[in-house]
Short mmCIF file of C-alpha atoms in Angstrom, two decimals:
data_model
loop_
_atom_site.label_atom_id
_atom_site.label_comp_id
_atom_site.label_asym_id
_atom_site.label_seq_id
_atom_site.Cartn_x
_atom_site.Cartn_y
_atom_site.Cartn_z
CA MET A 22 0.00 0.00 0.00
CA ASN A 23 1.30 3.49 -0.85
CA LYS A 24 0.21 7.02 -1.72
CA ILE A 25 -3.52 7.67 -1.26
CA TRP A 26 -5.62 4.70 -0.23
CA THR A 27 -9.32 5.18 0.27
CA ILE A 28 -11.52 2.99 2.45
CA GLY A 29 -13.02 1.36 -0.63
CA ALA A 30 -9.68 0.65 -2.26
CA VAL A 31 -8.22 -0.79 0.93
CA LEU A 32 -11.21 -3.09 1.42
CA THR A 33 -11.03 -4.36 -2.16
CA TRP A 34 -7.29 -5.03 -1.94
CA THR A 35 -7.62 -6.78 1.43
CA GLN A 36 -10.53 -8.92 0.30
CA GLN A 37 -8.50 -10.19 -2.65
CA PHE A 38 -5.47 -10.80 -0.43
CA PHE A 39 -7.48 -12.80 2.11
CA GLN A 40 -9.08 -14.79 -0.71
CA GLN A 41 -5.61 -15.76 -1.90
CA LYS A 42 -4.79 -16.83 1.65
CA GLY A 43 -7.86 -19.07 1.74
CA LYS A 44 -9.82 -17.17 4.39
CA GLU A 45 -13.46 -18.23 4.56
CA THR A 46 -14.93 -14.73 4.95
CA PRO A 47 -12.41 -12.38 3.30
CA ARG A 48 -14.69 -9.36 2.88
CA LEU A 49 -16.16 -9.58 6.36
CA ASP A 50 -12.70 -9.96 7.89
CA ALA A 51 -11.45 -6.92 5.98
CA GLU A 52 -14.40 -4.81 7.12
CA ILE A 53 -14.20 -5.77 10.78
CA LEU A 54 -10.48 -5.08 10.96
CA LEU A 55 -10.73 -1.72 9.20
CA ALA A 56 -13.70 -0.63 11.29
CA HIS A 57 -11.67 -1.47 14.38
CA VAL A 58 -8.74 0.63 13.16
CA LEU A 59 -11.06 3.59 12.54
CA HIS A 60 -13.06 3.07 15.77
CA LYS A 61 -16.26 3.03 13.72
CA GLU A 62 -19.16 0.70 12.96
CA ARG A 63 -18.94 -1.27 9.71
CA ILE A 64 -21.74 0.78 8.15
CA TYR A 65 -19.42 3.80 8.35
CA LEU A 66 -17.13 2.21 5.76
CA TYR A 67 -19.83 2.32 3.09
CA ALA A 68 -20.97 5.81 3.95
CA HIS A 69 -17.36 7.03 3.57
CA TYR A 70 -16.14 4.74 0.80
CA ASP A 71 -13.95 7.42 -0.81
CA GLU A 72 -12.43 8.70 2.40
CA PRO A 73 -8.61 8.39 2.44
CA LEU A 74 -6.74 6.70 5.28
CA ASN A 75 -3.85 8.47 6.96
CA ALA A 76 -0.40 6.92 7.45
CA GLU A 77 -1.06 5.85 11.03
CA GLU A 78 -4.31 4.11 10.10
CA LEU A 79 -2.64 2.33 7.20
CA ALA A 80 0.22 1.14 9.39
CA GLN A 81 -2.15 -0.28 11.98
CA TYR A 82 -4.25 -1.94 9.31
CA ARG A 83 -1.18 -3.50 7.69
CA GLN A 84 -0.27 -5.03 11.02
CA TYR A 85 -3.75 -6.52 11.39
CA ILE A 86 -3.62 -7.92 7.84
CA GLN A 87 -0.31 -9.61 8.61
CA GLN A 88 -1.68 -11.10 11.81
CA ARG A 89 -4.78 -12.42 10.04
CA ALA A 90 -2.69 -13.90 7.24
CA GLY A 91 -0.52 -15.55 9.89
CA GLY A 92 -3.47 -17.41 11.36
CA TYR A 93 -4.80 -15.15 14.10
CA SER A 94 -8.59 -15.02 14.17
CA VAL A 95 -10.27 -11.66 13.70
CA ALA A 96 -11.60 -11.93 17.25
CA HIS A 97 -8.11 -12.37 18.68
CA ILE A 98 -6.85 -9.37 16.73
CA VAL A 99 -9.60 -6.94 17.73
CA GLY A 100 -10.10 -8.42 21.21
CA LYS A 101 -13.84 -8.92 20.96
CA LYS A 102 -16.39 -11.30 19.50
CA ALA A 103 -20.11 -10.98 18.81
CA PHE A 104 -22.25 -13.66 20.45
CA MET A 105 -26.04 -13.69 20.82
CA GLY A 106 -26.14 -10.11 19.53
CA LEU A 107 -23.78 -8.97 22.30
CA ASP A 108 -20.13 -7.97 22.21
CA PHE A 109 -17.73 -9.96 24.40
CA PHE A 110 -14.13 -9.17 25.26
CA VAL A 111 -11.85 -12.07 24.35
CA SER A 112 -8.16 -12.87 24.59
CA GLN A 113 -5.83 -15.81 24.12
CA ASP A 114 -6.85 -16.89 27.63
CA VAL A 115 -10.35 -17.91 26.51
CA LEU A 116 -12.00 -19.97 23.81
CA ILE A 117 -13.48 -17.73 21.12
CA PRO A 118 -17.28 -18.22 21.26
CA ARG A 119 -18.64 -20.15 18.26
CA PRO A 120 -21.93 -19.44 16.46
CA GLU A 121 -23.20 -22.98 17.11
CA THR A 122 -22.94 -22.43 20.86
CA GLU A 123 -25.66 -19.77 20.52
CA LEU A 124 -28.08 -22.67 19.98
CA LEU A 125 -27.57 -23.75 23.59
CA VAL A 126 -28.43 -20.28 24.87
CA GLU A 127 -31.45 -20.05 22.57
CA TYR A 128 -32.74 -23.40 23.84
CA VAL A 129 -32.57 -22.36 27.50
CA VAL A 130 -34.20 -18.99 26.85
CA ALA A 131 -37.02 -20.61 24.84
CA HIS A 132 -37.70 -23.44 27.29
CA MET A 133 -36.97 -21.83 30.66
CA GLY A 134 -37.58 -18.15 30.06
CA MET A 135 -40.90 -18.05 31.90
CA GLU A 136 -39.49 -19.35 35.17
CA ASP A 137 -38.89 -16.78 37.89
CA SER A 138 -36.01 -18.16 39.93
CA LEU A 139 -33.51 -19.76 37.59
CA HIS A 140 -30.11 -20.37 39.16
CA ILE A 141 -27.58 -21.37 36.49
CA LEU A 142 -24.16 -23.01 36.79
CA ASP A 143 -21.74 -22.67 33.86
CA ILE A 144 -18.81 -25.08 34.11
CA GLY A 145 -15.75 -24.00 32.13
CA THR A 146 -17.19 -20.55 31.63
CA GLY A 147 -14.22 -19.04 29.76
CA SER A 148 -15.24 -15.60 28.51
CA GLY A 149 -18.62 -16.07 30.19
CA ALA A 150 -20.40 -15.95 26.83
CA ILE A 151 -22.96 -18.67 27.63
CA LEU A 152 -23.78 -17.68 31.19
CA LEU A 153 -23.76 -13.92 30.66
CA SER A 154 -25.94 -14.19 27.56
CA LEU A 155 -28.43 -16.21 29.59
CA LEU A 156 -28.43 -13.64 32.38
CA TYR A 157 -28.82 -10.81 29.87
CA TYR A 158 -31.87 -12.38 28.20
CA LEU A 159 -33.30 -13.83 31.44
CA PRO A 160 -33.32 -10.76 33.72
CA LYS A 161 -34.60 -12.66 36.76
CA ALA A 162 -31.95 -15.38 36.59
CA THR A 163 -28.78 -15.63 38.67
CA GLY A 164 -25.67 -17.63 37.97
CA VAL A 165 -22.29 -19.00 38.96
CA GLY A 166 -19.42 -19.28 36.48
CA VAL A 167 -16.65 -21.79 37.18
CA ASP A 168 -13.28 -22.04 35.46
CA ILE A 169 -9.90 -23.44 36.39
CA SER A 170 -8.17 -20.43 34.79
CA SER A 171 -7.90 -17.19 36.75
CA ALA A 172 -7.05 -15.37 33.50
CA ALA A 173 -10.27 -16.61 31.90
CA LEU A 174 -12.30 -15.51 34.91
CA ALA A 175 -10.78 -12.04 34.65
CA VAL A 176 -12.14 -11.80 31.10
CA ALA A 177 -15.55 -13.09 32.22
CA LYS A 178 -15.73 -10.51 35.02
CA LYS A 179 -14.95 -7.74 32.54
CA ASN A 180 -17.76 -8.96 30.27
CA ALA A 181 -20.22 -9.13 33.15
CA LEU A 182 -19.54 -5.49 33.99
CA GLN A 183 -19.90 -4.41 30.38
CA LEU A 184 -23.26 -6.18 30.03
CA GLY A 185 -24.56 -4.87 33.36
CA VAL A 186 -25.24 -8.30 34.87
CA ASP A 187 -22.35 -8.38 37.34
CA LYS A 188 -24.70 -8.14 40.35
CA ARG A 189 -26.38 -11.41 39.40
CA VAL A 190 -23.30 -13.57 38.87
CA THR A 191 -20.48 -14.92 41.01
CA TRP A 192 -17.24 -16.50 39.85
CA GLN A 193 -15.33 -19.44 41.26
CA GLN A 194 -11.90 -20.68 40.29
CA ARG A 195 -11.99 -24.46 40.53
CA ASP A 196 -11.60 -27.67 38.56
CA LEU A 197 -15.18 -28.45 37.48
CA CYS A 198 -17.15 -29.12 40.69
CA THR A 199 -14.16 -29.98 42.89
CA ALA A 200 -14.70 -28.61 46.42
CA MET A 201 -17.65 -26.51 45.30
CA PRO A 202 -19.77 -25.22 48.21
CA ALA A 203 -23.12 -26.95 48.59
CA GLN A 204 -25.78 -25.21 46.50
CA MET A 205 -28.47 -26.22 44.04
CA PHE A 206 -29.05 -25.07 40.48
CA SER A 207 -31.98 -25.12 38.05
CA ILE A 208 -29.71 -25.62 35.04
CA ILE A 209 -26.12 -26.66 34.53
CA VAL A 210 -24.51 -25.75 31.20
CA SER A 211 -21.08 -26.57 29.87
CA ASN A 212 -19.06 -26.36 26.69
CA PRO A 213 -16.17 -28.53 27.87
CA PRO A 214 -12.97 -29.37 26.01
CA TYR A 215 -13.81 -32.24 23.66
CA LEU A 216 -11.08 -32.51 21.03
CA THR A 217 -9.22 -35.81 20.87
CA ALA A 218 -5.47 -36.29 20.77
CA GLU A 219 -5.76 -36.84 17.02
CA ASP A 220 -7.87 -33.68 16.62
CA MET A 221 -5.18 -31.64 18.34
CA LYS A 222 -2.71 -32.62 15.62
CA HIS A 223 -4.86 -31.04 12.92
CA LEU A 224 -6.05 -27.73 14.35
CA SER A 225 -6.85 -24.93 11.95
CA PRO A 226 -4.53 -21.90 12.23
CA GLU A 227 -7.21 -19.85 14.00
CA VAL A 228 -7.95 -22.51 16.62
CA GLN A 229 -4.26 -22.91 17.43
CA TYR A 230 -4.40 -19.59 19.25
CA ASP A 231 -7.19 -20.75 21.57
CA PRO A 232 -5.94 -22.07 24.93
CA ALA A 233 -5.16 -25.79 24.67
CA GLY A 234 -6.85 -26.38 28.00
CA ALA A 235 -10.15 -25.23 26.50
CA LEU A 236 -9.79 -27.63 23.56
CA PHE A 237 -8.20 -30.93 24.61
CA GLY A 238 -10.60 -33.43 26.14
CA GLY A 239 -8.22 -36.33 26.61
CA THR A 240 -7.16 -39.09 24.26
CA ASP A 241 -10.74 -39.86 23.21
CA GLY A 242 -12.13 -36.39 23.90
CA LEU A 243 -14.46 -37.64 26.65
CA ASP A 244 -12.54 -36.97 29.87
CA PHE A 245 -14.66 -34.02 30.94
CA TYR A 246 -17.97 -35.74 30.15
CA ARG A 247 -16.98 -38.61 32.42
CA ARG A 248 -16.53 -36.16 35.26
CA LEU A 249 -19.57 -34.02 34.45
CA ALA A 250 -21.85 -37.06 34.50
CA ILE A 251 -20.63 -37.99 37.98
CA GLU A 252 -19.97 -34.63 39.63
CA THR A 253 -22.93 -32.49 38.53
CA PRO A 254 -26.01 -34.36 39.86
CA ALA A 255 -25.28 -33.34 43.46
CA TYR A 256 -25.73 -29.68 42.45
CA LEU A 257 -28.82 -29.99 40.27
CA ASN A 258 -32.44 -29.70 41.40
CA ALA A 259 -34.77 -32.63 40.79
CA SER A 260 -35.91 -32.48 37.14
CA GLY A 261 -33.24 -29.87 36.49
CA LEU A 262 -31.42 -29.77 33.17
CA CYS A 263 -27.77 -30.40 32.35
CA ILE A 264 -26.93 -29.23 28.83
CA VAL A 265 -23.55 -29.95 27.27
CA GLU A 266 -21.97 -29.12 23.95
CA ILE A 267 -20.31 -32.07 22.22
CA GLY A 268 -17.96 -32.74 19.33
CA LYS A 269 -18.86 -34.41 16.06
CA GLY A 270 -19.59 -38.11 16.51
CA GLN A 271 -19.66 -38.03 20.32
CA GLU A 272 -23.42 -38.28 20.85
CA LYS A 273 -23.60 -42.02 21.55
CA ALA A 274 -20.63 -42.06 23.92
CA VAL A 275 -21.77 -39.00 25.89
CA ARG A 276 -25.27 -40.41 26.24
CA GLN A 277 -23.88 -43.66 27.61
CA LEU A 278 -21.73 -41.79 30.13
CA PHE A 279 -24.60 -39.69 31.46
CA GLU A 280 -27.20 -42.44 31.54
CA TRP A 281 -24.73 -44.91 33.08
CA SER A 282 -24.70 -42.66 36.15
CA GLN A 283 -28.41 -43.46 36.57
CA GLU A 284 -28.92 -39.81 37.48
CA TYR A 285 -29.80 -38.49 34.02
CA VAL A 286 -32.08 -39.22 31.10
CA LEU A 287 -31.56 -37.72 27.65
CA ILE A 288 -34.54 -35.61 26.55
CA GLU A 289 -33.25 -33.79 23.46
CA VAL A 290 -30.35 -33.48 21.03
CA ILE A 291 -29.85 -30.13 19.34
CA LYS A 292 -28.40 -30.14 15.82
CA ASP A 293 -26.15 -27.33 14.61
CA TYR A 294 -26.29 -25.46 11.30
CA SER A 295 -24.54 -28.36 9.55
CA ASP A 296 -27.05 -30.89 10.93
CA ILE A 297 -24.43 -32.26 13.35
CA SER A 298 -25.49 -33.23 16.88
CA ARG A 299 -24.03 -30.35 18.88
CA HIS A 300 -25.81 -30.11 22.25
CA MET A 301 -27.35 -32.76 24.49
CA VAL A 302 -30.06 -31.95 27.02
CA PHE A 303 -30.25 -34.28 30.03
CA ARG A 304 -32.84 -34.15 32.81
CA LYS A 305 -32.03 -35.22 36.33
CA GLU A 306 -34.20 -38.12 37.41
#
């Protein structure tokens, strides 16, 4: 890039560059990164298509382009990610929220939204995206977010403040339910690590910058489901729901683990946008 570069010219060049690099959403990536440089909404780019960028803006944008080409996700570069229509702060200390995880939140809101006293436990909360979205859309609900990572909990606390739900949530640093104080919940949700040892050898460039602890679920990807099936019933009300996200092809094994405990019965499987079983809804018997 040199001389005078307008917003429109920069977007066109970047889109073509990202296409050559095999990025799935080259135009969207270009727009989000440039809007972040300019501290504007994306709509601003089209209302000011012929506006030139100054040298400082171009330098910052070049850096972002290089990072994206090198495998960093857009969310990692700009430090935020949209989820359930809300903006969440993210960092390399947390898993970047995925669109398919929104289906879990939508299910709870649709099926439990009329209840007055929901108390929700989110195990492996990370950025807090699941729990905080639920609290945002269920204004009478309260929640507890658990994570083994203090750095992840710091991000979650920041998001809670930004969304204005910090008075209805508490955070606990612990390994799943280990040594958790006695309390009962209406719903337990979790998007645990579920990648296998083989999966970890073939991560996409973007996923490689997510924390390994939020990805690796043991040799067969099922380590955390084994523990969830055993540890969670003691904290769930009778007929309460435990909803977990799963990896591709794990439905049968996860069902066996939860029903083997004789505490849970499977009531629904939620398919994602690719018709893959993505979330499993268990009810405590």
